[in-house]
Protein backbone atom coordinates (compact mmCIF):
# COMPACT_ATOMS: atom_id res chain seq x y z
CA UNK A 1 0.00 0.00 0.00
CA UNK A 2 2.76 2.42 0.94
CA UNK A 3 4.75 1.60 -2.20
CA UNK A 4 1.81 2.39 -4.48
CA UNK A 5 1.30 5.68 -2.66
CA UNK A 6 4.96 6.63 -3.17
CA UNK A 7 4.68 5.68 -6.84
CA UNK A 8 1.59 7.84 -7.17
CA UNK A 9 3.35 10.81 -5.56
CA UNK A 10 6.42 10.31 -7.76
CA UNK A 11 4.31 10.22 -10.93
CA UNK A 12 2.43 13.30 -9.84
CA UNK A 13 5.72 15.08 -9.18
CA UNK A 14 7.00 14.13 -12.64
CA UNK A 15 3.81 15.40 -14.28
CA UNK A 16 4.03 18.68 -12.36
CA UNK A 17 7.68 19.12 -13.35
CA UNK A 18 6.82 18.45 -17.00
CA UNK A 19 4.02 21.03 -16.95
CA UNK A 20 6.26 23.55 -15.21
CA UNK A 21 9.09 23.06 -17.72
CA UNK A 22 6.69 23.50 -20.65
CA UNK A 23 5.42 26.75 -19.12
CA UNK A 24 8.98 28.01 -18.60
CA UNK A 25 9.92 27.17 -22.21
CA UNK A 26 6.82 29.05 -23.38
CA UNK A 27 7.80 32.11 -21.38
CA UNK A 28 11.34 32.02 -22.74
CA UNK A 29 10.15 31.67 -26.33
CA UNK A 30 7.61 34.45 -25.84
CA UNK A 31 10.30 36.75 -24.47
CA UNK A 32 12.65 35.98 -27.33
CA UNK A 33 9.88 36.54 -29.85
CA UNK A 34 8.92 39.86 -28.27
CA UNK A 35 12.55 41.04 -28.54
CA UNK A 36 13.60 39.63 -31.91
CA UNK A 37 10.45 40.09 -34.00
CA UNK A 38 10.12 43.90 -33.68
CA UNK A 39 13.84 44.36 -34.33
CA UNK A 40 13.65 42.18 -37.44
CA UNK A 41 10.63 44.12 -38.69
CA UNK A 42 12.34 47.45 -38.05
CA UNK A 43 15.51 46.28 -39.74
CA UNK A 44 13.64 45.07 -42.81
CA UNK A 45 11.64 48.31 -43.01
CA UNK A 46 14.80 50.38 -42.58
CA UNK A 47 16.64 48.48 -45.30
CA UNK A 48 13.73 48.95 -47.71
CA UNK A 49 13.54 52.69 -46.98
CA UNK A 50 17.26 53.42 -47.11
CA UNK A 51 17.87 51.72 -50.43
CA UNK A 52 21.51 51.17 -51.32
CA UNK A 53 23.26 53.30 -48.70
CA UNK A 54 25.32 50.61 -46.98
CA UNK A 55 26.85 52.84 -44.30
CA UNK A 56 23.43 53.88 -42.98
CA UNK A 57 22.22 50.27 -43.07
CA UNK A 58 25.18 49.20 -40.94
CA UNK A 59 24.66 52.09 -38.52
CA UNK A 60 20.97 51.30 -38.09
CA UNK A 61 21.77 47.62 -37.58
CA UNK A 62 24.25 48.49 -34.81
CA UNK A 63 21.71 50.78 -33.14
CA UNK A 64 19.05 48.07 -33.25
CA UNK A 65 21.47 45.52 -31.78
CA UNK A 66 22.27 47.87 -28.92
CA UNK A 67 18.56 48.35 -28.26
CA UNK A 68 18.13 44.58 -28.19
CA UNK A 69 21.04 44.28 -25.75
CA UNK A 70 19.48 46.91 -23.51
CA UNK A 71 16.15 45.07 -23.54
CA UNK A 72 17.79 41.75 -22.65
CA UNK A 73 19.73 43.37 -19.78
CA UNK A 74 16.55 45.07 -18.59
CA UNK A 75 14.64 41.77 -18.59
CA UNK A 76 17.44 40.01 -16.70
CA UNK A 77 17.62 42.73 -14.06
CA UNK A 78 13.87 42.76 -13.49
CA UNK A 79 13.86 39.14 -12.29
Coordinates of N, CA and C in Angstrom, one line a residue:
X1 N 0.8 -1.2 0.0 CA 0.0 0.0 0.0 C 0.9 1.3 0.0
X2 N 1.9 1.3 0.8 CA 2.8 2.4 0.9 C 3.6 2.6 -0.3
X3 N 4.0 1.5 -1.0 CA 4.7 1.6 -2.2 C 3.9 2.2 -3.3
X4 N 2.7 1.8 -3.4 CA 1.8 2.4 -4.5 C 1.6 3.9 -4.2
X5 N 1.5 4.3 -3.0 CA 1.3 5.7 -2.7 C 2.5 6.5 -3.0
X6 N 3.7 6.0 -2.8 CA 5.0 6.6 -3.2 C 5.1 6.7 -4.7
X7 N 4.7 5.7 -5.4 CA 4.7 5.7 -6.8 C 3.7 6.7 -7.4
X8 N 2.6 6.8 -6.8 CA 1.6 7.8 -7.2 C 2.1 9.2 -7.0
X9 N 2.8 9.5 -5.8 CA 3.4 10.8 -5.6 C 4.5 11.1 -6.5
X10 N 5.3 10.1 -6.8 CA 6.4 10.3 -7.8 C 5.9 10.6 -9.2
X11 N 4.9 9.9 -9.6 CA 4.3 10.2 -10.9 C 3.7 11.6 -11.0
X12 N 3.0 12.0 -9.9 CA 2.4 13.3 -9.8 C 3.5 14.4 -9.9
X13 N 4.6 14.1 -9.2 CA 5.7 15.1 -9.2 C 6.3 15.2 -10.6
X14 N 6.5 14.1 -11.3 CA 7.0 14.1 -12.6 C 6.1 14.9 -13.6
X15 N 4.8 14.7 -13.4 CA 3.8 15.4 -14.3 C 3.9 16.9 -14.0
X16 N 3.9 17.3 -12.7 CA 4.0 18.7 -12.4 C 5.3 19.3 -12.9
X17 N 6.4 18.6 -12.8 CA 7.7 19.1 -13.4 C 7.6 19.3 -14.9
X18 N 7.0 18.4 -15.6 CA 6.8 18.5 -17.0 C 6.0 19.7 -17.4
X19 N 4.9 19.9 -16.7 CA 4.0 21.0 -17.0 C 4.8 22.3 -16.7
X20 N 5.5 22.4 -15.6 CA 6.3 23.6 -15.2 C 7.3 23.9 -16.3
X21 N 8.0 22.8 -16.7 CA 9.1 23.1 -17.7 C 8.5 23.5 -19.0
X22 N 7.3 23.0 -19.4 CA 6.7 23.5 -20.7 C 6.3 25.0 -20.5
X23 N 5.8 25.3 -19.3 CA 5.4 26.8 -19.1 C 6.6 27.7 -19.2
X24 N 7.7 27.2 -18.6 CA 9.0 28.0 -18.6 C 9.5 28.2 -20.0
X25 N 9.5 27.1 -20.8 CA 9.9 27.2 -22.2 C 9.0 28.1 -23.0
X26 N 7.7 28.1 -22.7 CA 6.8 29.0 -23.4 C 7.1 30.5 -23.0
X27 N 7.4 30.8 -21.8 CA 7.8 32.1 -21.4 C 9.1 32.6 -22.0
X28 N 10.1 31.7 -22.1 CA 11.3 32.0 -22.7 C 11.1 32.3 -24.2
X29 N 10.4 31.5 -24.9 CA 10.1 31.7 -26.3 C 9.4 32.9 -26.6
X30 N 8.4 33.2 -25.7 CA 7.6 34.5 -25.8 C 8.5 35.7 -25.7
X31 N 9.4 35.6 -24.7 CA 10.3 36.8 -24.5 C 11.2 37.0 -25.7
X32 N 11.8 35.9 -26.2 CA 12.7 36.0 -27.3 C 11.9 36.5 -28.5
X33 N 10.7 36.1 -28.7 CA 9.9 36.5 -29.8 C 9.6 38.0 -29.7
X34 N 9.3 38.5 -28.5 CA 8.9 39.9 -28.3 C 10.1 40.8 -28.4
X35 N 11.3 40.2 -28.3 CA 12.5 41.0 -28.5 C 13.0 41.0 -30.0
X36 N 13.0 39.8 -30.6 CA 13.6 39.6 -31.9 C 12.7 40.1 -33.0
X37 N 11.4 39.8 -32.9 CA 10.4 40.1 -34.0 C 10.4 41.6 -34.3
X38 N 10.2 42.5 -33.3 CA 10.1 43.9 -33.7 C 11.4 44.4 -34.3
X39 N 12.6 43.9 -33.8 CA 13.8 44.4 -34.3 C 14.0 43.9 -35.8
X40 N 13.6 42.7 -36.1 CA 13.7 42.2 -37.4 C 12.7 43.0 -38.4
X41 N 11.6 43.3 -37.9 CA 10.6 44.1 -38.7 C 11.2 45.5 -38.9
X42 N 11.7 46.1 -37.9 CA 12.3 47.5 -38.0 C 13.5 47.4 -39.0
X43 N 14.3 46.4 -38.9 CA 15.5 46.3 -39.7 C 15.1 46.1 -41.2
X44 N 14.1 45.3 -41.4 CA 13.6 45.1 -42.8 C 13.0 46.4 -43.4
X45 N 12.2 47.1 -42.6 CA 11.6 48.3 -43.0 C 12.7 49.4 -43.3
X46 N 13.7 49.4 -42.4 CA 14.8 50.4 -42.6 C 15.6 50.1 -43.8
X47 N 15.9 48.8 -44.1 CA 16.6 48.5 -45.3 C 15.9 48.8 -46.6
X48 N 14.6 48.6 -46.5 CA 13.7 49.0 -47.7 C 13.7 50.5 -47.9
X49 N 13.6 51.2 -46.9 CA 13.5 52.7 -47.0 C 14.9 53.3 -47.4
X50 N 16.0 52.8 -46.9 CA 17.3 53.4 -47.1 C 17.8 53.1 -48.5
X51 N 17.4 52.1 -49.1 CA 17.9 51.7 -50.4 C 19.3 51.1 -50.4
X52 N 20.2 51.8 -51.1 CA 21.5 51.2 -51.3 C 22.6 51.8 -50.5
X53 N 22.3 52.7 -49.5 CA 23.3 53.3 -48.7 C 23.7 52.3 -47.6
X54 N 24.8 51.7 -47.9 CA 25.3 50.6 -47.0 C 25.8 51.1 -45.6
X55 N 26.4 52.3 -45.6 CA 26.8 52.8 -44.3 C 25.7 53.1 -43.3
X56 N 24.6 53.6 -43.8 CA 23.4 53.9 -43.0 C 22.8 52.6 -42.6
X57 N 22.8 51.6 -43.4 CA 22.2 50.3 -43.1 C 23.0 49.7 -41.9
X58 N 24.3 49.8 -42.0 CA 25.2 49.2 -40.9 C 25.0 50.0 -39.6
X59 N 24.9 51.3 -39.7 CA 24.7 52.1 -38.5 C 23.3 51.8 -37.9
X60 N 22.3 51.6 -38.6 CA 21.0 51.3 -38.1 C 21.0 49.9 -37.5
X61 N 21.7 49.0 -38.1 CA 21.8 47.6 -37.6 C 22.5 47.6 -36.2
X62 N 23.5 48.4 -36.1 CA 24.3 48.5 -34.8 C 23.4 49.1 -33.7
X63 N 22.6 50.1 -34.1 CA 21.7 50.8 -33.1 C 20.6 49.8 -32.7
X64 N 20.1 49.0 -33.6 CA 19.0 48.1 -33.3 C 19.6 47.0 -32.4
X65 N 20.8 46.5 -32.6 CA 21.5 45.5 -31.8 C 21.7 46.1 -30.4
X66 N 22.1 47.3 -30.3 CA 22.3 47.9 -28.9 C 21.0 48.0 -28.2
X67 N 19.9 48.3 -28.9 CA 18.6 48.3 -28.3 C 18.2 47.0 -27.8
X68 N 18.4 45.9 -28.6 CA 18.1 44.6 -28.2 C 18.9 44.2 -27.0
X69 N 20.2 44.6 -26.9 CA 21.0 44.3 -25.8 C 20.5 45.0 -24.5
X70 N 20.1 46.2 -24.7 CA 19.5 46.9 -23.5 C 18.2 46.2 -23.0
X71 N 17.4 45.8 -23.9 CA 16.1 45.1 -23.5 C 16.5 43.8 -22.8
X72 N 17.4 43.0 -23.3 CA 17.8 41.8 -22.7 C 18.3 42.0 -21.3
X73 N 19.2 43.0 -21.1 CA 19.7 43.4 -19.8 C 18.6 43.8 -18.8
X74 N 17.7 44.6 -19.4 CA 16.5 45.1 -18.6 C 15.7 43.9 -18.1
X75 N 15.4 42.9 -19.0 CA 14.6 41.8 -18.6 C 15.4 40.9 -17.5
X76 N 16.7 40.8 -17.7 CA 17.4 40.0 -16.7 C 17.4 40.7 -15.3
X77 N 17.5 42.0 -15.3 CA 17.6 42.7 -14.1 C 16.3 42.8 -13.4
X78 N 15.2 42.7 -14.1 CA 13.9 42.8 -13.5 C 13.5 41.5 -12.8
X79 N 14.2 40.4 -12.9 CA 13.9 39.1 -12.3 C 14.3 39.1 -10.9

